[in-house]
């Protein structure tokens, strides 16, 4: 049962991450009047825009929107971890655990280290806000801080919630 909860939690985290991250891009593109289409690619999706209609500032806003939304959601989920861990459903707690991890760590990891292996992605627009090395440094700092939050706050709270009940 534990392994099933883990797999469901990971799948739910992927779905939640894409919904929030790409949903923020979608909302931004619609508000800017530059939305073209939603592209489904492999296990993910991407919001396609009319980039030629956007200023550099609008492109930067569009590209930072996804990371901002997921990081904000991760902070909120971290703040209410004790409340989530009061839920009786082990499945719900497992799902929320993996969603919290995804929201806290994926964008900082991608935007500090991995983006160069995947064509740049959001960093291409974020670099209009500041030099790329500064953006990478900020996201590396967020990765460290969020990793610490996970290790010192999220992991212990969830671990205790699963260990305090009989199997």
PDB file of C-alpha atoms in Angstrom:
ATOM      1  CA  UNK A   1       0.000   0.000   0.000  1.00  0.00           C
ATOM      2  CA  UNK A   2       2.850   2.380   0.803  1.00  0.00           C
ATOM      3  CA  UNK A   3       4.372   1.980  -2.670  1.00  0.00           C
ATOM      4  CA  UNK A   4       0.977   2.621  -4.321  1.00  0.00           C
ATOM      5  CA  UNK A   5       0.570   5.831  -2.296  1.00  0.00           C
ATOM      6  CA  UNK A   6       4.045   6.925  -3.371  1.00  0.00           C
ATOM      7  CA  UNK A   7       3.329   6.350  -7.066  1.00  0.00           C
ATOM      8  CA  UNK A   8      -0.027   8.103  -6.849  1.00  0.00           C
ATOM      9  CA  UNK A   9       1.638  10.955  -4.939  1.00  0.00           C
ATOM     10  CA  UNK A  10       4.328  11.372  -7.597  1.00  0.00           C
ATOM     11  CA  UNK A  11       1.774  11.331 -10.428  1.00  0.00           C
ATOM     12  CA  UNK A  12      -0.427  13.812  -8.573  1.00  0.00           C
ATOM     13  CA  UNK A  13       2.593  16.045  -7.956  1.00  0.00           C
ATOM     14  CA  UNK A  14       3.449  16.052 -11.664  1.00  0.00           C
ATOM     15  CA  UNK A  15      -0.148  16.916 -12.570  1.00  0.00           C
ATOM     16  CA  UNK A  16      -0.368  19.636  -9.912  1.00  0.00           C
ATOM     17  CA  UNK A  17       2.988  21.103 -10.902  1.00  0.00           C
ATOM     18  CA  UNK A  18       2.041  21.331 -14.577  1.00  0.00           C
ATOM     19  CA  UNK A  19      -1.390  22.707 -13.714  1.00  0.00           C
ATOM     20  CA  UNK A  20      -0.026  25.502 -11.522  1.00  0.00           C
ATOM     21  CA  UNK A  21       3.158  26.290 -13.465  1.00  0.00           C
ATOM     22  CA  UNK A  22       1.659  26.182 -16.949  1.00  0.00           C
ATOM     23  CA  UNK A  23      -1.632  27.590 -15.633  1.00  0.00           C
ATOM     24  CA  UNK A  24       0.256  30.712 -14.523  1.00  0.00           C
ATOM     25  CA  UNK A  25       1.810  30.967 -17.994  1.00  0.00           C
ATOM     26  CA  UNK A  26      -1.638  30.528 -19.551  1.00  0.00           C
ATOM     27  CA  UNK A  27      -3.215  33.212 -17.381  1.00  0.00           C
ATOM     28  CA  UNK A  28      -0.363  35.598 -18.130  1.00  0.00           C
ATOM     29  CA  UNK A  29      -0.556  34.934 -21.892  1.00  0.00           C
ATOM     30  CA  UNK A  30      -4.318  35.457 -21.932  1.00  0.00           C
ATOM     31  CA  UNK A  31      -4.048  38.702 -19.957  1.00  0.00           C
ATOM     32  CA  UNK A  32      -1.307  39.938 -22.296  1.00  0.00           C
ATOM     33  CA  UNK A  33      -3.313  38.938 -25.371  1.00  0.00           C
ATOM     34  CA  UNK A  34      -0.540  36.675 -26.671  1.00  0.00           C
ATOM     35  CA  UNK A  35      -1.974  33.169 -26.091  1.00  0.00           C
ATOM     36  CA  UNK A  36      -1.655  30.898 -29.126  1.00  0.00           C
ATOM     37  CA  UNK A  37      -2.296  27.295 -28.000  1.00  0.00           C
ATOM     38  CA  UNK A  38      -1.624  24.607 -25.423  1.00  0.00           C
ATOM     39  CA  UNK A  39       0.857  22.016 -26.688  1.00  0.00           C
ATOM     40  CA  UNK A  40       0.866  18.548 -25.164  1.00  0.00           C
ATOM     41  CA  UNK A  41       4.322  17.021 -25.413  1.00  0.00           C
ATOM     42  CA  UNK A  42       5.220  13.619 -23.980  1.00  0.00           C
ATOM     43  CA  UNK A  43       4.313  13.690 -20.316  1.00  0.00           C
ATOM     44  CA  UNK A  44       3.989  17.465 -20.149  1.00  0.00           C
ATOM     45  CA  UNK A  45       2.476  20.489 -21.746  1.00  0.00           C
ATOM     46  CA  UNK A  46       3.575  23.932 -22.827  1.00  0.00           C
ATOM     47  CA  UNK A  47       1.774  27.213 -23.371  1.00  0.00           C
ATOM     48  CA  UNK A  48       2.568  28.552 -26.821  1.00  0.00           C
ATOM     49  CA  UNK A  49       2.429  32.305 -27.358  1.00  0.00           C
ATOM     50  CA  UNK A  50       2.811  34.916 -30.054  1.00  0.00           C
ATOM     51  CA  UNK A  51       6.253  36.012 -28.855  1.00  0.00           C
ATOM     52  CA  UNK A  52       6.607  38.578 -31.640  1.00  0.00           C
ATOM     53  CA  UNK A  53       3.737  40.562 -30.082  1.00  0.00           C
ATOM     54  CA  UNK A  54       5.480  40.826 -26.713  1.00  0.00           C
ATOM     55  CA  UNK A  55       7.943  43.347 -25.352  1.00  0.00           C
ATOM     56  CA  UNK A  56      10.980  42.064 -23.455  1.00  0.00           C
ATOM     57  CA  UNK A  57       9.266  43.032 -20.214  1.00  0.00           C
ATOM     58  CA  UNK A  58       6.129  41.085 -21.110  1.00  0.00           C
ATOM     59  CA  UNK A  59       8.238  38.077 -22.082  1.00  0.00           C
ATOM     60  CA  UNK A  60      10.053  38.268 -18.743  1.00  0.00           C
ATOM     61  CA  UNK A  61       6.723  38.465 -16.900  1.00  0.00           C
ATOM     62  CA  UNK A  62       5.362  35.495 -18.855  1.00  0.00           C
ATOM     63  CA  UNK A  63       8.459  33.400 -18.136  1.00  0.00           C
ATOM     64  CA  UNK A  64       8.704  34.206 -14.410  1.00  0.00           C
ATOM     65  CA  UNK A  65       4.968  33.631 -13.807  1.00  0.00           C
ATOM     66  CA  UNK A  66       5.192  29.833 -13.652  1.00  0.00           C
ATOM     67  CA  UNK A  67       8.063  29.715 -11.172  1.00  0.00           C
ATOM     68  CA  UNK A  68       6.462  32.420  -9.042  1.00  0.00           C
ATOM     69  CA  UNK A  69       3.175  30.517  -8.854  1.00  0.00           C
ATOM     70  CA  UNK A  70       4.752  27.181  -7.926  1.00  0.00           C
ATOM     71  CA  UNK A  71       7.070  28.732  -5.349  1.00  0.00           C
ATOM     72  CA  UNK A  72       4.194  30.632  -3.739  1.00  0.00           C
ATOM     73  CA  UNK A  73       2.083  27.456  -3.637  1.00  0.00           C
ATOM     74  CA  UNK A  74       5.021  25.554  -2.110  1.00  0.00           C
ATOM     75  CA  UNK A  75       5.391  28.169   0.621  1.00  0.00           C
ATOM     76  CA  UNK A  76       1.664  28.007   1.404  1.00  0.00           C
ATOM     77  CA  UNK A  77       1.744  24.200   1.540  1.00  0.00           C
ATOM     78  CA  UNK A  78       4.793  24.364   3.820  1.00  0.00           C
ATOM     79  CA  UNK A  79       2.981  26.763   6.135  1.00  0.00           C
ATOM     80  CA  UNK A  80      -0.049  24.479   6.452  1.00  0.00           C
ATOM     81  CA  UNK A  81       1.849  21.171   6.631  1.00  0.00           C
ATOM     82  CA  UNK A  82       0.652  20.468  10.190  1.00  0.00           C
ATOM     83  CA  UNK A  83      -2.962  20.989   9.134  1.00  0.00           C
ATOM     84  CA  UNK A  84      -2.530  18.676   6.142  1.00  0.00           C
ATOM     85  CA  UNK A  85      -0.942  16.051   8.395  1.00  0.00           C
ATOM     86  CA  UNK A  86      -4.071  16.009  10.561  1.00  0.00           C
ATOM     87  CA  UNK A  87      -5.987  14.445   7.670  1.00  0.00           C
ATOM     88  CA  UNK A  88      -6.977  10.842   8.286  1.00  0.00           C
ATOM     89  CA  UNK A  89      -6.312   9.811   4.711  1.00  0.00           C
ATOM     90  CA  UNK A  90      -2.774   8.505   4.258  1.00  0.00           C
ATOM     91  CA  UNK A  91      -3.228   8.869   0.507  1.00  0.00           C
ATOM     92  CA  UNK A  92      -4.104  12.568   0.823  1.00  0.00           C
ATOM     93  CA  UNK A  93      -1.084  13.163   3.043  1.00  0.00           C
ATOM     94  CA  UNK A  94       1.210  11.328   0.614  1.00  0.00           C
ATOM     95  CA  UNK A  95      -0.154  13.300  -2.341  1.00  0.00           C
ATOM     96  CA  UNK A  96       0.285  16.621  -0.543  1.00  0.00           C
ATOM     97  CA  UNK A  97       3.816  15.638   0.549  1.00  0.00           C
ATOM     98  CA  UNK A  98       4.947  15.051  -3.031  1.00  0.00           C
ATOM     99  CA  UNK A  99       3.136  18.142  -4.320  1.00  0.00           C
ATOM    100  CA  UNK A 100       4.898  20.252  -1.680  1.00  0.00           C
ATOM    101  CA  UNK A 101       8.279  18.833  -2.715  1.00  0.00           C
ATOM    102  CA  UNK A 102       7.572  19.521  -6.396  1.00  0.00           C
ATOM    103  CA  UNK A 103       6.433  23.096  -5.769  1.00  0.00           C
ATOM    104  CA  UNK A 104       9.380  23.933  -3.511  1.00  0.00           C
ATOM    105  CA  UNK A 105      12.194  22.335  -5.483  1.00  0.00           C
ATOM    106  CA  UNK A 106      11.486  21.795  -9.186  1.00  0.00           C
ATOM    107  CA  UNK A 107      11.673  25.354 -10.506  1.00  0.00           C
ATOM    108  CA  UNK A 108      14.699  26.359  -8.404  1.00  0.00           C
ATOM    109  CA  UNK A 109      16.496  23.180  -9.508  1.00  0.00           C
ATOM    110  CA  UNK A 110      15.589  23.683 -13.151  1.00  0.00           C
ATOM    111  CA  UNK A 111      16.338  27.413 -13.276  1.00  0.00           C
ATOM    112  CA  UNK A 112      19.647  27.184 -11.401  1.00  0.00           C
ATOM    113  CA  UNK A 113      21.156  24.041 -12.932  1.00  0.00           C
ATOM    114  CA  UNK A 114      19.129  22.069 -15.468  1.00  0.00           C
ATOM    115  CA  UNK A 115      17.714  24.654 -17.879  1.00  0.00           C
ATOM    116  CA  UNK A 116      20.841  24.659 -20.035  1.00  0.00           C
ATOM    117  CA  UNK A 117      20.253  21.025 -20.953  1.00  0.00           C
ATOM    118  CA  UNK A 118      16.737  21.740 -22.245  1.00  0.00           C
ATOM    119  CA  UNK A 119      17.089  24.797 -24.457  1.00  0.00           C
ATOM    120  CA  UNK A 120      16.750  27.428 -21.757  1.00  0.00           C
ATOM    121  CA  UNK A 121      12.984  27.409 -21.301  1.00  0.00           C
ATOM    122  CA  UNK A 122      11.790  30.099 -18.920  1.00  0.00           C
ATOM    123  CA  UNK A 123      15.337  31.358 -18.368  1.00  0.00           C
ATOM    124  CA  UNK A 124      15.263  32.765 -21.913  1.00  0.00           C
ATOM    125  CA  UNK A 125      12.667  35.324 -20.785  1.00  0.00           C
ATOM    126  CA  UNK A 126      13.819  35.722 -17.184  1.00  0.00           C
ATOM    127  CA  UNK A 127      17.183  36.884 -18.524  1.00  0.00           C
ATOM    128  CA  UNK A 128      15.404  40.031 -19.761  1.00  0.00           C
ATOM    129  CA  UNK A 129      14.926  40.987 -16.078  1.00  0.00           C
ATOM    130  CA  UNK A 130      18.546  40.563 -15.037  1.00  0.00           C
ATOM    131  CA  UNK A 131      21.742  38.899 -16.225  1.00  0.00           C
ATOM    132  CA  UNK A 132      21.442  35.136 -16.447  1.00  0.00           C
ATOM    133  CA  UNK A 133      24.135  34.499 -13.823  1.00  0.00           C
ATOM    134  CA  UNK A 134      22.223  36.615 -11.299  1.00  0.00           C
ATOM    135  CA  UNK A 135      18.968  34.768 -12.031  1.00  0.00           C
ATOM    136  CA  UNK A 136      20.779  31.431 -11.722  1.00  0.00           C
ATOM    137  CA  UNK A 137      22.288  32.551  -8.413  1.00  0.00           C
ATOM    138  CA  UNK A 138      18.899  33.633  -7.073  1.00  0.00           C
ATOM    139  CA  UNK A 139      17.329  30.320  -8.026  1.00  0.00           C
ATOM    140  CA  UNK A 140      20.311  28.416  -6.573  1.00  0.00           C
ATOM    141  CA  UNK A 141      19.759  30.319  -3.331  1.00  0.00           C
ATOM    142  CA  UNK A 142      16.065  29.436  -3.440  1.00  0.00           C
ATOM    143  CA  UNK A 143      16.983  25.801  -4.023  1.00  0.00           C
ATOM    144  CA  UNK A 144      19.192  25.815  -0.930  1.00  0.00           C
ATOM    145  CA  UNK A 145      16.629  27.644   1.234  1.00  0.00           C
ATOM    146  CA  UNK A 146      13.726  25.493   0.027  1.00  0.00           C
ATOM    147  CA  UNK A 147      15.813  22.338   0.465  1.00  0.00           C
ATOM    148  CA  UNK A 148      16.481  23.414   4.033  1.00  0.00           C
ATOM    149  CA  UNK A 149      12.759  24.113   4.579  1.00  0.00           C
ATOM    150  CA  UNK A 150      11.974  20.663   3.253  1.00  0.00           C
ATOM    151  CA  UNK A 151      14.591  18.936   5.397  1.00  0.00           C
ATOM    152  CA  UNK A 152      13.887  20.844   8.623  1.00  0.00           C
ATOM    153  CA  UNK A 153      10.128  21.364   8.385  1.00  0.00           C
ATOM    154  CA  UNK A 154       8.281  19.317   5.783  1.00  0.00           C
ATOM    155  CA  UNK A 155      10.047  15.967   6.093  1.00  0.00           C
ATOM    156  CA  UNK A 156       9.830  15.778   9.928  1.00  0.00           C
ATOM    157  CA  UNK A 157       6.148  16.803  10.024  1.00  0.00           C
ATOM    158  CA  UNK A 158       5.096  14.250   7.432  1.00  0.00           C
ATOM    159  CA  UNK A 159       7.372  11.536   8.837  1.00  0.00           C
ATOM    160  CA  UNK A 160       5.804  11.955  12.263  1.00  0.00           C
ATOM    161  CA  UNK A 161       2.301  11.909  10.817  1.00  0.00           C
ATOM    162  CA  UNK A 162       2.936   8.562   9.110  1.00  0.00           C
ATOM    163  CA  UNK A 163       4.794   7.010  12.040  1.00  0.00           C
ATOM    164  CA  UNK A 164       2.181   7.915  14.663  1.00  0.00           C
ATOM    165  CA  UNK A 165      -0.400   5.466  13.421  1.00  0.00           C
ATOM    166  CA  UNK A 166      -0.523   1.734  13.187  1.00  0.00           C
ATOM    167  CA  UNK A 167      -0.238   0.095   9.801  1.00  0.00           C
TER     168      UNK A 167
END
